[in-house]
Amino acid sequence: MLILGLDVVGENPKRFAVVSWFNGKLERKGEFTLYRLIRFIQSKRPDIVAIDSVTELGDDLRKFLRSLPPETKLVQITGKPGEQRSLQSLAKEYGIRTADRFDPYEEAKLSALLASKGVGYEVLAFEDEVIIKVTRGRSHGKGGWSQDRYRKRVHNLVRDKVREIEDRLRKADIPFDLETEEKDYGLARGEFRVYASREELAGLVKPMHGGDVEVRIYPVERAELGFAPLKGEEAIRERRSIIVGIDPGITVGIAAIDLNGRIIALHSERNMPVGEVFRFISEIGHPVIVATDVSPAPGFVEKIARSFKAQLFVPRESLRVEEKNELLRNLGITVDDDHQRDALAAAYKAYLRLKPKLEHIDARLREVGLSKKADEVKALVIQGYNLGEAMQKVSLRERPKVEEKREEQVREVPDLEPYIRRIRELERKIEMLENENRELREIIKEQRKTIGRLERKLVDYDEEVRRKVLKEKELEAKVKRIETLERQLKEAKALIERLSKDLVQVKRMNVIEIRGSAVPLKVLRVLSWNELERIEREVGLRRGDVLFVINPASAGKSIGEELVERGIRAIITEKPLPEPVREVLREAHIPFFTSEELDVKRVDDFAVVERKTLEDAIEKLLRKWEEEDREREAKKFLKLIEEYRIERAKELERKALEEIERERRREP
């Protein structure tokens, strides 16, 4: 463990004395400005940065907290606000020698040493929530086809990255909410609200900068700083110890009971965030056990347990509804909903598991007169201390503490009473430790016998297990190989069947073509300039060729003129020709048909049509067009005669009127 102790040396600019503690070794690192200190911490990534009071950082406190690596804790050694003690009194309590209290390096050293013993309160600047934003990495630029394709590609990349992060969070069983903005069949952005700390996301989701996609991670800051004891037993001493049951989900259920099995709180709330759950429980007490009613434990419950440094209780198998209802009947209590029921059942099940041990602790404490401290002793035992250690810790805290003012006063006559009491306490502790040591030696002896027996069994089973594993791996490889070959065989059969049908059709068409009763067609996928160039390059395009077009939809007038220019005899299509092409071919008397009219036989890029059918269709269509042309010419001629007749009648009428006018003028 690496711990850095800090103390302010001077202002304008602010400078800090830094002392490091690494596995028992102290080293003076020198003076640092705030900027250099932050760079130094980011490069060394210590476990703890210890300072006697965070107020020494002044207005730079929030900036300093944001710059700390996720795994580094900022610890205020002297206690939480309102209950602070001096460094010297803490050092004396923990048996650390002090020198010049006005030396910044001495103060930094004391902070590092006390932090190594678990003294102090961690400064909590962030909620157990993190915002992850996934967006595009750069501007798309102005319009154009290339920019449109690039924009769609980036939005697809954003969508893929959002799905990747979502999949990782689900596999890690970390709860989250996701908001997305869809665009171009992809995502313009995605924003995750993850209910986990920065430490839990380390290595799971990494920031990305400078590419097409950016991933940025923002921890959610608390409105007010929080302070949590560095060691769990500090919270046990200061607050009521409780057992908490949690039922996670859209509606969160919370139940709290004390270490005597009495119900303290029942609550359920919809869309309750992790931070709110944490604060709700903190207001009730300090949980030493966090319980769930399902196995394995949900990630939400594990997170709450880690946040409080509490033991996690998971039943051997998920509790059935009948079992939960039976527990509530035994308690004689009704609940508002199923979420409160599940949470209370989990908490009470954990209590029943511990009840024999807790009753034994009560009996021992009554014998030694520590019943008033029963909850604190029970909590320490649950945390992992044996009963003797827990009783010793509690009894040591009962001794009266020397006031700080008396420490600073010079006493003329030494007071030996505290030393005598300390010696007696140490003697009692030694006696208890010796008894415990004997018990542990017996346990170790039995454990070694068990280990030896199990090791012999492992040797016996090792070879058999190894052979079984190898056999299973070989069998698994063969099964996968068989599945692959079966799939390939199925695909080959389907291909052979299709090729067989094509071969029969090709043979029939070859026979027809050899007999001269069929006309080969040159097949175009689409009617375009590129496709004409391909046909010209591969097989050539000559006058009198008949073309077969699969999809002519995109063709225009210029393509029709090109076909007329090349002297195409006729064109057959699977779909109707566009109107501009039809007009050009009709004007040039080049016949066009659909494949349904002529019964075209086609296999891939090879197609034929019966010669007689084609000739008859061409002759019939041309004859029809000739008749239409003659009719059109006749109508045109009749129209000219009619126009001439009308004009001639108008001319004769005009001349008659003029003659009448002249006659009228001659009369006297």
XYZ file of C-alpha atoms in Angstrom:
668
model
C 0.000 0.000 0.000
C 1.248 3.502 -0.901
C 0.094 6.443 1.247
C 1.006 10.116 0.708
C 0.832 12.457 3.716
C 0.338 16.192 2.990
C 0.607 19.433 4.909
C 0.567 23.045 3.717
C 3.968 24.781 3.695
C 2.963 28.229 2.438
C 0.506 30.301 0.370
C 0.745 32.337 -2.872
C 1.402 29.998 -4.494
C 0.134 27.223 -2.243
C 2.863 24.639 -1.537
C 2.632 21.268 0.176
C 5.090 19.117 2.102
C 4.772 15.492 0.941
C 5.841 12.354 2.837
C 5.241 8.846 1.448
C 4.549 5.663 3.439
C 5.111 2.447 1.495
C 4.773 -0.859 3.366
C 6.211 0.577 6.601
C 8.943 2.739 5.029
C 8.717 6.552 5.278
C 10.333 8.860 2.715
C 10.348 12.657 2.422
C 9.379 13.629 -1.168
C 9.848 17.409 -0.954
C 7.748 20.505 -1.658
C 5.112 20.585 -4.405
C 2.862 23.260 -5.855
C -0.754 22.197 -6.337
C -0.214 21.590 -10.068
C 2.937 19.510 -9.526
C 1.264 17.644 -6.642
C -1.663 16.627 -8.884
C 0.761 15.444 -11.602
C 2.768 13.503 -9.004
C -0.374 11.785 -7.610
C -1.589 10.885 -11.118
C 1.766 9.287 -11.945
C 2.201 7.375 -8.632
C -1.539 6.511 -8.169
C -1.353 6.067 -4.342
C -4.013 4.178 -2.395
C -4.538 7.056 0.063
C -3.759 10.783 0.132
C -3.880 11.786 3.824
C -4.219 15.342 5.160
C -5.102 16.594 8.635
C -7.977 18.777 7.289
C -9.298 19.206 3.742
C -9.987 22.901 4.487
C -6.264 23.461 3.839
C -6.983 22.912 0.132
C -9.361 25.894 0.215
C -11.110 26.727 -3.077
C -9.043 24.094 -4.887
C -10.677 21.194 -2.990
C -13.189 20.232 -5.716
C -10.549 20.577 -8.440
C -8.195 18.378 -6.415
C -10.857 15.692 -5.875
C -11.729 15.606 -9.609
C -8.081 15.090 -10.538
C -7.521 12.077 -8.239
C -7.241 8.644 -9.923
C -10.376 6.504 -9.375
C -8.637 4.137 -6.937
C -7.099 6.920 -4.763
C -8.904 8.005 -1.574
C -8.601 11.450 0.019
C -8.657 10.950 3.813
C -9.175 13.625 6.491
C -7.210 12.247 9.447
C -8.634 14.396 12.234
C -12.237 13.150 11.841
C -15.438 14.297 10.200
C -16.462 17.990 10.464
C -17.695 18.960 13.905
C -15.943 16.033 15.645
C -12.302 16.684 14.751
C -9.339 16.020 17.039
C -5.753 17.188 16.839
C -3.084 15.125 15.076
C -1.004 15.029 18.284
C -3.794 13.501 20.392
C -4.509 10.871 17.715
C -0.800 10.062 17.427
C -0.536 9.609 21.211
C -3.611 7.341 21.243
C -2.026 5.082 18.624
C 1.451 5.091 20.183
C 3.191 7.278 17.568
C 5.987 9.585 18.709
C 5.632 13.259 17.813
C 8.284 15.926 17.379
C 7.938 19.561 16.270
C 4.210 20.160 15.654
C 5.050 23.271 13.593
C 7.165 21.295 11.092
C 5.028 20.636 7.943
C 6.973 17.446 7.166
C 6.308 16.167 10.699
C 2.578 16.845 10.240
C 2.587 15.096 6.827
C 4.419 12.123 8.380
C 1.848 11.817 11.181
C -0.989 11.928 8.618
C 0.590 9.115 6.593
C 1.290 6.956 9.671
C -2.226 7.387 11.103
C -3.797 6.582 7.710
C -1.741 3.377 7.583
C -3.442 2.355 10.865
C -6.923 2.993 9.428
C -7.468 6.330 11.188
C -9.495 9.043 9.479
C -12.501 9.603 7.280
C -12.601 9.174 3.503
C -13.868 12.304 1.707
C -16.734 11.327 -0.620
C -17.070 13.814 -3.497
C -18.922 11.628 -5.991
C -22.137 9.671 -6.001
C -22.013 5.971 -6.847
C -23.222 6.965 -10.303
C -21.355 7.594 -13.547
C -22.486 9.240 -16.804
C -21.095 7.643 -20.005
C -21.620 9.680 -23.204
C -21.022 8.119 -26.642
C -20.957 10.647 -29.519
C -19.317 11.215 -32.893
C -15.684 12.251 -32.688
C -15.504 14.939 -35.372
C -17.676 17.157 -37.566
C -19.190 15.670 -40.744
C -18.401 18.724 -42.827
C -20.608 20.181 -45.583
C -23.001 18.242 -47.848
C -22.356 15.902 -50.737
C -22.668 12.165 -51.361
C -19.320 11.350 -49.754
C -20.194 13.288 -46.623
C -23.604 11.562 -46.471
C -21.939 8.146 -46.615
C -19.406 9.184 -43.976
C -22.163 10.520 -41.674
C -24.123 7.254 -41.942
C -20.950 5.257 -41.254
C -20.188 7.306 -38.104
C -23.748 6.924 -36.817
C -23.466 3.152 -37.325
C -20.171 3.170 -35.384
C -21.824 5.112 -32.535
C -24.653 2.552 -32.481
C -22.163 -0.364 -32.385
C -20.190 1.248 -29.521
C -23.418 1.864 -27.531
C -24.408 -1.785 -28.012
C -20.930 -2.953 -26.956
C -21.017 -0.896 -23.719
C -24.606 -2.024 -23.023
C -23.575 -5.673 -23.449
C -20.569 -5.266 -21.112
C -22.657 -3.626 -18.387
C -25.302 -6.354 -18.608
C -22.679 -9.130 -18.409
C -21.138 -7.414 -15.363
C -24.654 -7.180 -13.812
C -24.305 -3.410 -13.305
C -27.646 -1.514 -13.333
C -28.001 1.419 -15.747
C -30.421 3.607 -17.724
C -29.851 4.436 -21.410
C -31.053 7.347 -23.562
C -30.366 7.363 -27.322
C -30.930 9.653 -30.316
C -31.545 7.756 -33.557
C -30.303 9.053 -36.925
C -29.590 7.538 -40.384
C -30.623 4.054 -39.171
C -27.918 4.394 -36.503
C -27.404 6.553 -33.402
C -26.277 10.178 -33.195
C -25.523 9.750 -29.487
C -26.060 7.477 -26.496
C -26.003 8.459 -22.816
C -25.740 5.884 -20.011
C -26.522 6.642 -16.346
C -24.644 3.794 -14.639
C -25.351 3.065 -10.972
C -21.785 2.140 -10.051
C -18.630 3.865 -8.837
C -15.671 4.801 -11.017
C -13.660 1.958 -9.454
C -16.227 -0.645 -10.537
C -16.075 0.570 -14.151
C -12.256 0.518 -14.262
C -11.211 -1.822 -17.080
C -14.838 -2.396 -18.115
C -15.488 0.818 -20.073
C -12.578 2.921 -21.321
C -12.706 6.544 -22.581
C -12.048 7.100 -26.307
C -10.876 10.378 -27.893
C -9.676 11.531 -31.287
C -11.416 9.003 -33.574
C -14.765 8.792 -35.350
C -16.423 7.881 -32.023
C -15.810 9.454 -28.610
C -16.585 7.855 -25.239
C -16.450 10.189 -22.245
C -16.987 9.189 -18.604
C -18.251 11.731 -16.061
C -18.631 10.851 -12.358
C -21.679 12.456 -10.715
C -20.550 14.912 -8.037
C -22.301 15.192 -4.680
C -23.900 18.504 -3.804
C -22.177 18.301 -0.391
C -19.078 16.366 0.565
C -19.604 13.177 2.554
C -17.307 11.581 5.125
C -17.074 7.805 5.698
C -14.850 6.078 8.305
C -11.756 4.499 6.800
C -12.304 1.442 9.011
C -15.670 -0.230 9.394
C -15.413 -0.487 13.191
C -15.466 3.328 13.449
C -18.955 3.356 11.910
C -19.985 0.508 14.225
C -18.901 2.507 17.288
C -20.641 5.704 16.214
C -23.970 4.432 14.806
C -26.545 1.721 15.378
C -25.655 -1.578 13.718
C -28.408 -3.067 11.545
C -29.139 -5.907 9.126
C -30.561 -4.648 5.811
C -32.543 -6.653 3.239
C -32.831 -5.270 -0.305
C -35.135 -6.274 -3.170
C -33.775 -4.519 -6.317
C -35.736 -3.721 -9.460
C -37.851 -0.921 -10.897
C -39.435 -0.715 -7.449
C -36.768 -1.082 -4.725
C -37.750 -2.697 -1.417
C -35.721 -1.996 1.770
C -36.084 -3.597 5.209
C -33.888 -2.971 8.281
C -33.782 -4.931 11.555
C -31.477 -4.572 14.554
C -29.170 -7.283 15.885
C -31.954 -8.478 18.226
C -34.336 -9.208 15.340
C -36.579 -6.142 15.850
C -37.899 -4.427 12.715
C -36.672 -0.832 12.399
C -37.764 0.248 8.919
C -39.776 -0.948 5.892
C -39.777 1.051 2.662
C -40.438 0.625 -1.071
C -40.082 3.217 -3.803
C -40.266 3.188 -7.611
C -37.199 4.256 -9.657
C -35.097 4.775 -6.524
C -31.467 5.632 -7.530
C -28.492 3.960 -5.857
C -27.425 7.172 -4.118
C -30.882 7.607 -2.603
C -30.857 3.982 -1.374
C -27.456 4.581 0.213
C -28.644 7.755 1.962
C -31.892 6.160 3.143
C -30.008 3.296 4.809
C -27.384 5.679 6.272
C -30.095 7.659 8.053
C -31.294 4.469 9.799
C -27.897 3.133 10.905
C -24.784 1.314 9.729
C -25.473 -2.051 8.025
C -23.136 -4.867 9.066
C -25.006 -7.331 6.840
C -26.743 -6.631 3.517
C -29.029 -9.529 2.524
C -30.849 -10.711 -0.594
C -33.523 -13.353 -1.095
C -32.134 -14.751 -4.375
C -29.021 -16.709 -5.280
C -26.734 -15.576 -6.836
C -26.884 -12.039 -5.430
C -27.892 -9.233 -7.854
C -25.156 -6.718 -8.705
C -27.244 -3.899 -7.181
C -27.188 -5.622 -3.746
C -23.463 -6.422 -4.009
C -22.792 -2.755 -4.738
C -24.680 -1.578 -1.617
C -22.790 -4.132 0.512
C -19.417 -2.967 -0.844
C -20.358 0.683 -0.312
C -20.961 0.064 3.410
C -18.104 -2.485 3.731
C -20.770 -4.881 5.038
C -20.994 -8.684 4.883
C -23.158 -9.954 2.008
C -25.740 -12.606 2.927
C -26.928 -14.845 0.077
C -29.214 -17.856 0.754
C -28.038 -21.265 -0.435
C -30.928 -21.179 -2.900
C -33.479 -18.493 -3.774
C -36.266 -18.212 -1.172
C -39.652 -19.495 -2.309
C -42.793 -17.366 -1.954
C -44.262 -19.840 0.559
C -41.111 -19.601 2.698
C -41.226 -15.776 2.659
C -44.883 -15.734 3.669
C -44.136 -18.192 6.503
C -41.370 -15.901 7.813
C -43.752 -12.921 7.823
C -46.448 -14.940 9.637
C -43.903 -15.856 12.340
C -43.069 -12.154 12.708
C -46.774 -11.261 12.889
C -46.455 -8.328 10.501
C -48.137 -7.217 7.278
C -46.374 -5.333 4.477
C -47.541 -2.911 1.804
C -46.281 -4.847 -1.228
C -44.239 -7.820 -2.417
C -41.027 -5.742 -2.541
C -41.156 -4.991 1.193
C -41.985 -8.664 1.822
C -38.950 -9.886 -0.168
C -36.601 -7.377 1.516
C -37.854 -8.231 5.025
C -37.630 -11.984 4.331
C -34.007 -11.578 3.192
C -33.035 -9.546 6.297
C -34.793 -11.893 8.739
C -33.342 -14.992 7.056
C -29.864 -13.517 7.592
C -30.730 -12.813 11.247
C -31.943 -16.414 11.806
C -28.669 -17.711 10.360
C -26.722 -15.632 12.931
C -29.144 -15.963 15.854
C -27.316 -18.827 17.706
C -24.011 -16.940 17.568
C -25.634 -13.659 18.677
C -27.336 -15.369 21.651
C -23.985 -16.887 22.663
C -22.406 -13.411 22.548
C -25.188 -12.010 24.753
C -24.537 -14.729 27.338
C -20.789 -14.054 27.447
C -21.281 -10.293 27.689
C -23.643 -10.696 30.646
C -20.911 -12.687 32.388
C -18.304 -9.927 32.003
C -20.655 -6.969 32.480
C -20.540 -5.567 28.933
C -24.224 -6.006 28.035
C -24.571 -2.297 27.283
C -22.065 -2.700 24.456
C -23.694 -5.850 23.053
C -24.551 -4.367 19.632
C -21.008 -3.075 19.091
C -19.431 -6.403 20.060
C -21.866 -8.347 17.832
C -21.107 -6.076 14.891
C -17.349 -6.535 15.320
C -17.773 -10.336 15.472
C -19.869 -10.252 12.273
C -17.112 -8.210 10.633
C -14.615 -10.997 11.299
C -13.165 -10.396 14.772
C -13.290 -13.263 17.244
C -15.242 -12.684 20.444
C -12.136 -12.042 22.557
C -10.780 -9.364 20.213
C -14.155 -7.663 19.953
C -14.577 -7.537 23.751
C -11.028 -6.234 24.117
C -11.606 -3.417 21.598
C -14.821 -2.329 23.271
C -13.375 -2.460 26.792
C -10.330 -0.395 25.703
C -12.630 2.325 24.372
C -14.360 2.526 27.769
C -11.305 3.955 29.480
C -11.454 7.718 29.994
C -9.515 9.773 27.426
C -7.045 12.451 28.387
C -8.163 15.901 27.256
C -6.018 17.710 24.716
C -5.505 20.671 26.980
C -3.989 18.490 29.698
C -1.619 17.008 27.110
C -0.276 20.441 26.343
C 0.212 21.386 29.994
C 3.498 20.631 31.687
C 2.899 18.538 34.809
C 5.369 18.771 37.593
C 4.426 15.428 39.181
C 4.006 12.503 36.707
C 0.660 10.710 36.924
C 1.304 6.944 36.860
C -2.325 5.854 37.082
C -2.930 5.772 33.271
C 0.195 3.635 32.779
C -0.878 1.196 35.496
C -4.326 0.846 33.907
C -2.699 0.344 30.504
C -0.416 -2.399 31.888
C -3.377 -4.224 33.432
C -5.331 -3.971 30.187
C -2.370 -5.334 28.234
C -1.983 -8.215 30.718
C -5.643 -9.122 30.288
C -5.276 -8.866 26.540
C -2.170 -11.105 26.596
C -4.048 -13.707 28.631
C -6.975 -13.643 26.215
C -4.635 -13.851 23.219
C -2.789 -16.825 24.718
C -6.081 -18.680 25.238
C -7.157 -17.794 21.742
C -3.746 -18.857 20.410
C -4.122 -22.318 21.975
C -7.586 -22.677 20.477
C -6.340 -21.582 17.064
C -3.429 -24.042 17.215
C -5.874 -26.878 17.784
C -7.992 -25.657 14.901
C -4.912 -25.380 12.655
C -3.895 -28.920 13.609
C -7.317 -30.270 12.620
C -7.295 -28.213 9.450
C -3.899 -29.589 8.448
C -5.187 -33.133 8.901
C -8.199 -32.305 6.738
C -5.980 -30.676 4.101
C -3.712 -33.731 3.991
C -6.688 -36.039 3.584
C -8.153 -33.894 0.816
C -4.799 -33.635 -0.953
C -4.555 -37.427 -1.044
C -8.056 -37.590 -2.513
C -7.098 -34.975 -5.086
C -4.071 -37.041 -6.150
C -6.333 -40.088 -6.584
C -8.883 -38.214 -8.617
C -6.498 -36.020 -10.595
C -5.566 -38.594 -13.236
C -9.153 -39.727 -13.693
C -10.384 -36.131 -14.046
C -7.605 -35.334 -16.496
C -8.495 -38.313 -18.684
C -12.183 -37.374 -18.517
C -11.449 -33.755 -19.495
C -9.265 -34.832 -22.417
C -11.943 -37.259 -23.590
C -14.644 -34.587 -23.363
C -12.491 -32.088 -25.271
C -11.759 -34.660 -27.992
C -15.460 -35.562 -28.210
C -16.436 -31.886 -28.368
C -13.945 -31.282 -31.209
C -15.330 -34.263 -33.142
C -18.918 -33.110 -32.641
C -18.026 -29.645 -33.959
C -16.228 -31.222 -36.935
C -19.273 -33.404 -37.706
C -21.587 -30.374 -37.501
C -19.330 -28.445 -39.890
C -19.180 -31.333 -42.375
C -22.956 -31.852 -42.209
C -23.521 -28.178 -42.932
C -21.075 -28.287 -45.855
C -22.750 -31.459 -47.168
C -26.187 -29.838 -47.008
C -24.907 -26.778 -48.879
C -23.209 -29.002 -51.491
C -26.413 -31.013 -52.046
C -28.417 -27.837 -52.543
C -25.804 -26.543 -55.009
C -25.743 -29.848 -56.908
C -29.535 -29.890 -57.135
C -29.636 -26.338 -58.499
C -26.810 -26.999 -60.969
C -28.524 -30.195 -62.126
C -31.703 -28.311 -62.953
C -29.668 -25.624 -64.725
C -27.775 -28.296 -66.667
C -30.988 -29.919 -67.907
C -32.283 -26.533 -69.024
C -28.970 -25.688 -70.738
C -28.971 -29.002 -72.576
C -32.489 -28.388 -73.858
C -31.542 -24.892 -75.017
C -28.376 -26.209 -76.729
C -30.404 -28.787 -78.613
C -32.849 -26.126 -79.738
C -30.017 -23.792 -80.772
C -28.153 -26.522 -82.686
C -31.295 -27.411 -84.598
C -31.569 -23.752 -85.571
C -34.969 -23.401 -84.014
C -33.769 -20.999 -81.300
C -32.165 -17.574 -81.235
C -29.505 -16.873 -78.534
C -30.028 -13.683 -76.559
C -27.377 -11.416 -75.087
C -28.285 -10.868 -71.431
C -27.936 -7.472 -69.711
C -28.627 -7.151 -66.008
C -29.689 -3.501 -66.374
C -30.045 -1.175 -69.352
C -27.150 1.204 -68.732
C -23.969 2.491 -70.366
C -21.721 0.365 -68.086
C -23.654 -2.785 -68.937
C -23.451 -2.054 -72.698
C -19.677 -1.632 -72.339
C -19.468 -4.952 -70.462
C -21.373 -6.840 -73.189
C -19.263 -5.152 -75.873
C -16.076 -6.126 -74.025
C -17.032 -9.737 -73.165
C -19.062 -11.046 -76.125
C -19.356 -8.128 -78.565
C -22.454 -6.315 -79.775
C -23.293 -6.555 -83.514
C -26.066 -5.308 -85.783
C -29.028 -7.639 -85.777
C -28.448 -8.895 -82.170
C -31.434 -9.535 -79.936
C -30.966 -8.269 -76.349
C -32.559 -9.610 -73.149
C -32.665 -7.012 -70.278
C -33.543 -8.135 -66.752
C -34.268 -4.692 -65.269
C -34.569 -1.713 -67.708
C -36.106 0.661 -65.135
C -33.191 3.135 -64.989
C -32.797 3.575 -68.784
C -33.313 6.928 -70.540
C -33.794 8.322 -74.017
C -30.065 8.418 -74.802
C -29.753 4.651 -74.195
C -32.618 4.047 -76.684
C -30.878 6.201 -79.289
C -27.659 4.243 -78.725
C -29.470 0.936 -79.368
C -30.947 2.363 -82.595
C -27.490 3.551 -83.620
C -26.021 0.051 -83.062
C -28.741 -1.569 -85.219
C -30.265 -3.823 -82.557
C -32.906 -6.060 -84.181
C -35.150 -6.431 -81.116
C -35.115 -6.160 -77.299
C -36.847 -8.423 -74.722
C -37.261 -7.362 -71.043
C -38.513 -8.939 -67.852
C -40.169 -5.647 -66.843
C -41.775 -2.976 -69.083
C -39.454 -0.481 -70.763
C -39.507 3.162 -69.597
C -41.668 5.383 -71.833
C -38.758 7.489 -73.273
C -37.008 4.318 -74.511
C -40.260 2.906 -75.942
C -40.828 6.088 -77.965
C -37.306 6.024 -79.459
C -37.528 2.307 -80.400
C -41.053 2.717 -81.803
C -39.949 5.621 -83.958
C -37.035 3.547 -85.316
C -39.260 0.434 -85.834
C -37.156 -1.708 -83.465
C -39.502 -4.274 -81.838
C -39.605 -4.705 -78.034
C -41.339 -7.420 -76.007
C -41.594 -8.787 -72.444
C -40.306 -12.272 -71.530
C -43.875 -13.419 -70.786
C -44.948 -12.694 -74.396
C -42.175 -14.833 -75.929
C -41.525 -17.570 -73.302
C -37.781 -16.860 -72.876
C -35.719 -19.685 -71.361
C -32.809 -18.375 -69.210
C -30.056 -19.833 -67.029
C -27.897 -17.167 -65.344
C -26.287 -15.131 -68.195
C -27.480 -17.454 -70.998
C -30.941 -17.169 -72.642
C -32.698 -18.343 -75.829
C -36.075 -17.906 -77.468
C -37.698 -20.032 -80.182
C -36.867 -18.593 -83.609
C -40.341 -19.063 -85.063
C -41.988 -17.422 -82.042
C -39.593 -14.463 -82.255
C -39.962 -14.059 -86.064
C -43.749 -14.268 -85.882
C -43.841 -11.713 -83.015
C -41.505 -9.320 -84.868
C -43.486 -9.633 -88.131
C -46.799 -9.178 -86.341
C -45.565 -6.132 -84.390
C -43.988 -4.490 -87.465
C -47.163 -5.105 -89.490
C -49.199 -3.563 -86.681
C -46.885 -0.538 -86.593
C -47.100 -0.185 -90.451
C -50.881 -0.161 -90.253
C -50.749 2.407 -87.486
C -48.313 4.508 -89.590
C -50.575 4.303 -92.652
C -53.584 5.272 -90.607
C -51.642 8.140 -89.105
C -50.516 9.322 -92.602
C -54.072 9.027 -93.970
C -55.419 11.036 -91.088
C -52.709 13.566 -91.658
C -53.548 13.796 -95.396
C -57.300 14.130 -94.738
C -56.545 16.792 -92.183
C -54.521 18.753 -94.799
C -57.381 18.485 -97.385
C -59.888 19.662 -94.788
C -57.681 22.571 -93.852
C -57.251 23.452 -97.590
C -61.024 23.275 -98.187
C -61.729 25.560 -95.249
C -59.069 28.034 -96.384
C -60.411 27.935 -100.007
C -63.991 28.573 -98.856
C -62.773 31.512 -96.799
C -60.912 32.875 -99.865
C -63.981 32.564 -102.170
C -66.178 34.200 -99.556
C -63.718 37.065 -99.224
C -63.582 37.606 -102.991
C -67.420 37.558 -103.274
C -67.681 40.198 -100.571
C -65.115 42.336 -102.384
C -67.071 42.010 -105.706
C -70.324 43.053 -103.998
C -68.533 46.013 -102.469
C -67.247 47.138 -105.909
C -70.696 46.802 -107.467
C -72.195 48.862 -104.714
C -69.648 51.629 -105.295
C -70.397 51.751 -109.103
C -74.077 52.428 -108.576
C -74.946 56.213 -108.726
